[in-house]
PDB file of C-alpha atoms in Angstrom:
ATOM      1  CA  UNK A 183      58.402  95.396 101.216  1.00 79.00           C
ATOM      2  CA  UNK A 184      58.532  91.653 101.898  1.00 78.00           C
ATOM      3  CA  UNK A 185      61.780  91.484  99.946  1.00 87.00           C
ATOM      4  CA  UNK A 186      63.293  94.115 102.213  1.00 86.00           C
ATOM      5  CA  UNK A 187      62.523  92.096 105.343  1.00 82.00           C
ATOM      6  CA  UNK A 188      63.697  88.885 103.695  1.00 85.00           C
ATOM      7  CA  UNK A 189      67.050  90.507 102.855  1.00 88.00           C
ATOM      8  CA  UNK A 190      67.327  92.081 106.294  1.00 88.00           C
ATOM      9  CA  UNK A 191      66.747  88.761 108.049  1.00 88.00           C
ATOM     10  CA  UNK A 192      69.211  87.003 105.746  1.00 90.00           C
ATOM     11  CA  UNK A 193      71.828  89.666 106.583  1.00 90.00           C
ATOM     12  CA  UNK A 194      71.171  89.226 110.293  1.00 94.00           C
ATOM     13  CA  UNK A 195      71.484  85.464 109.917  1.00 92.00           C
ATOM     14  CA  UNK A 196      74.809  85.781 108.093  1.00 93.00           C
ATOM     15  CA  UNK A 197      76.105  88.253 110.673  1.00 94.00           C
ATOM     16  CA  UNK A 198      75.120  85.929 113.495  1.00 95.00           C
ATOM     17  CA  UNK A 199      76.964  83.038 111.826  1.00 94.00           C
ATOM     18  CA  UNK A 200      80.057  85.177 111.299  1.00 95.00           C
ATOM     19  CA  UNK A 201      79.996  86.407 114.911  1.00 96.00           C
ATOM     20  CA  UNK A 202      79.638  82.807 116.087  1.00 96.00           C
ATOM     21  CA  UNK A 203      82.799  81.898 114.153  1.00 96.00           C
ATOM     22  CA  UNK A 204      84.649  84.818 115.771  1.00 96.00           C
ATOM     23  CA  UNK A 205      83.442  83.776 119.215  1.00 96.00           C
ATOM     24  CA  UNK A 206      84.481  80.179 118.563  1.00 96.00           C
ATOM     25  CA  UNK A 207      87.963  81.259 117.457  1.00 97.00           C
ATOM     26  CA  UNK A 208      88.359  83.535 120.498  1.00 97.00           C
ATOM     27  CA  UNK A 209      87.255  80.735 122.809  1.00 97.00           C
ATOM     28  CA  UNK A 210      89.811  78.355 121.294  1.00 97.00           C
ATOM     29  CA  UNK A 211      92.541  80.994 121.703  1.00 97.00           C
ATOM     30  CA  UNK A 212      91.681  81.573 125.363  1.00 97.00           C
ATOM     31  CA  UNK A 213      91.539  77.841 125.959  1.00 96.00           C
ATOM     32  CA  UNK A 214      94.988  77.357 124.369  1.00 97.00           C
ATOM     33  CA  UNK A 215      96.455  80.275 126.342  1.00 97.00           C
ATOM     34  CA  UNK A 216      95.060  78.834 129.561  1.00 97.00           C
ATOM     35  CA  UNK A 217      96.575  75.431 128.781  1.00 96.00           C
ATOM     36  CA  UNK A 218      99.947  77.067 128.007  1.00 94.00           C
ATOM     37  CA  UNK A 219      99.838  79.006 131.258  1.00 93.00           C
ATOM     38  CA  UNK A 220      99.056  75.806 133.167  1.00 93.00           C
ATOM     39  CA  UNK A 221     101.926  73.932 131.498  1.00 90.00           C
ATOM     40  CA  UNK A 222     104.330  76.796 132.269  1.00 84.00           C
ATOM     41  CA  UNK A 223     103.253  76.810 135.915  1.00 86.00           C
ATOM     42  CA  UNK A 224     103.657  73.049 136.064  1.00 85.00           C
ATOM     43  CA  UNK A 225     107.141  73.317 134.537  1.00 80.00           C
ATOM     44  CA  UNK A 226     108.151  75.910 137.125  1.00 80.00           C
ATOM     45  CA  UNK A 227     107.579  73.333 139.856  1.00 85.00           C
ATOM     46  CA  UNK A 228     110.501  71.288 138.506  1.00 85.00           C
ATOM     47  CA  UNK A 229     113.701  72.875 139.896  1.00 87.00           C
ATOM     48  CA  UNK A 230     115.888  72.058 136.884  1.00 89.00           C
ATOM     49  CA  UNK A 231     113.359  73.404 134.377  1.00 84.00           C
ATOM     50  CA  UNK A 232     112.766  76.455 136.539  1.00 85.00           C
ATOM     51  CA  UNK A 233     116.477  77.230 136.692  1.00 90.00           C
ATOM     52  CA  UNK A 234     116.831  76.765 132.931  1.00 89.00           C
ATOM     53  CA  UNK A 235     113.859  79.047 132.208  1.00 86.00           C
ATOM     54  CA  UNK A 236     115.122  81.747 134.573  1.00 90.00           C
ATOM     55  CA  UNK A 237     118.648  81.516 133.126  1.00 94.00           C
ATOM     56  CA  UNK A 238     117.281  81.860 129.588  1.00 94.00           C
ATOM     57  CA  UNK A 239     115.339  84.969 130.648  1.00 95.00           C
ATOM     58  CA  UNK A 240     118.457  86.464 132.245  1.00 97.00           C
ATOM     59  CA  UNK A 241     120.540  85.709 129.151  1.00 97.00           C
ATOM     60  CA  UNK A 242     117.921  87.422 126.997  1.00 97.00           C
ATOM     61  CA  UNK A 243     117.923  90.489 129.258  1.00 98.00           C
ATOM     62  CA  UNK A 244     121.738  90.657 129.203  1.00 97.00           C
ATOM     63  CA  UNK A 245     121.772  90.461 125.401  1.00 97.00           C
ATOM     64  CA  UNK A 246     119.176  93.245 125.168  1.00 97.00           C
ATOM     65  CA  UNK A 247     121.178  95.424 127.576  1.00 98.00           C
ATOM     66  CA  UNK A 248     124.385  94.880 125.588  1.00 97.00           C
ATOM     67  CA  UNK A 249     122.565  95.808 122.379  1.00 97.00           C
ATOM     68  CA  UNK A 250     121.231  99.007 123.959  1.00 97.00           C
ATOM     69  CA  UNK A 251     124.745  99.838 125.206  1.00 97.00           C
ATOM     70  CA  UNK A 252     126.198  99.353 121.734  1.00 96.00           C
ATOM     71  CA  UNK A 253     123.502 101.576 120.206  1.00 96.00           C
ATOM     72  CA  UNK A 254     124.171 104.278 122.815  1.00 96.00           C
ATOM     73  CA  UNK A 255     127.925 104.155 122.143  1.00 95.00           C
ATOM     74  CA  UNK A 256     127.268 104.484 118.414  1.00 95.00           C
ATOM     75  CA  UNK A 257     125.085 107.533 119.086  1.00 94.00           C
ATOM     76  CA  UNK A 258     127.815 109.026 121.288  1.00 93.00           C
ATOM     77  CA  UNK A 259     130.446 108.472 118.577  1.00 92.00           C
ATOM     78  CA  UNK A 260     128.123 109.983 115.965  1.00 91.00           C
ATOM     79  CA  UNK A 261     127.524 113.026 118.151  1.00 90.00           C
ATOM     80  CA  UNK A 262     131.269 113.515 118.725  1.00 88.00           C
ATOM     81  CA  UNK A 263     132.095 113.370 115.014  1.00 87.00           C
ATOM     82  CA  UNK A 264     129.433 115.930 114.103  1.00 75.00           C
ATOM     83  CA  UNK A 265     131.294 118.775 115.836  1.00 62.00           C
TER      84      UNK A 265
END
């Protein structure tokens, strides 16, 4: 019976250590994300950087829209040739 409790407490101890490692990793991730968000906000205050970031986002959206258009045209052509 004493062995059972000894094993149970050892398991609980190991689980607590493992959970602590998970919590530590999650805390570091949140801390890094917060720092990144702060740096992005700080960069947006600079007009040149802000314009460059917004232009890059627009370019990315245009490229995605062109890709979707090309895929739709390919589907249209495929549908026309099936008849």
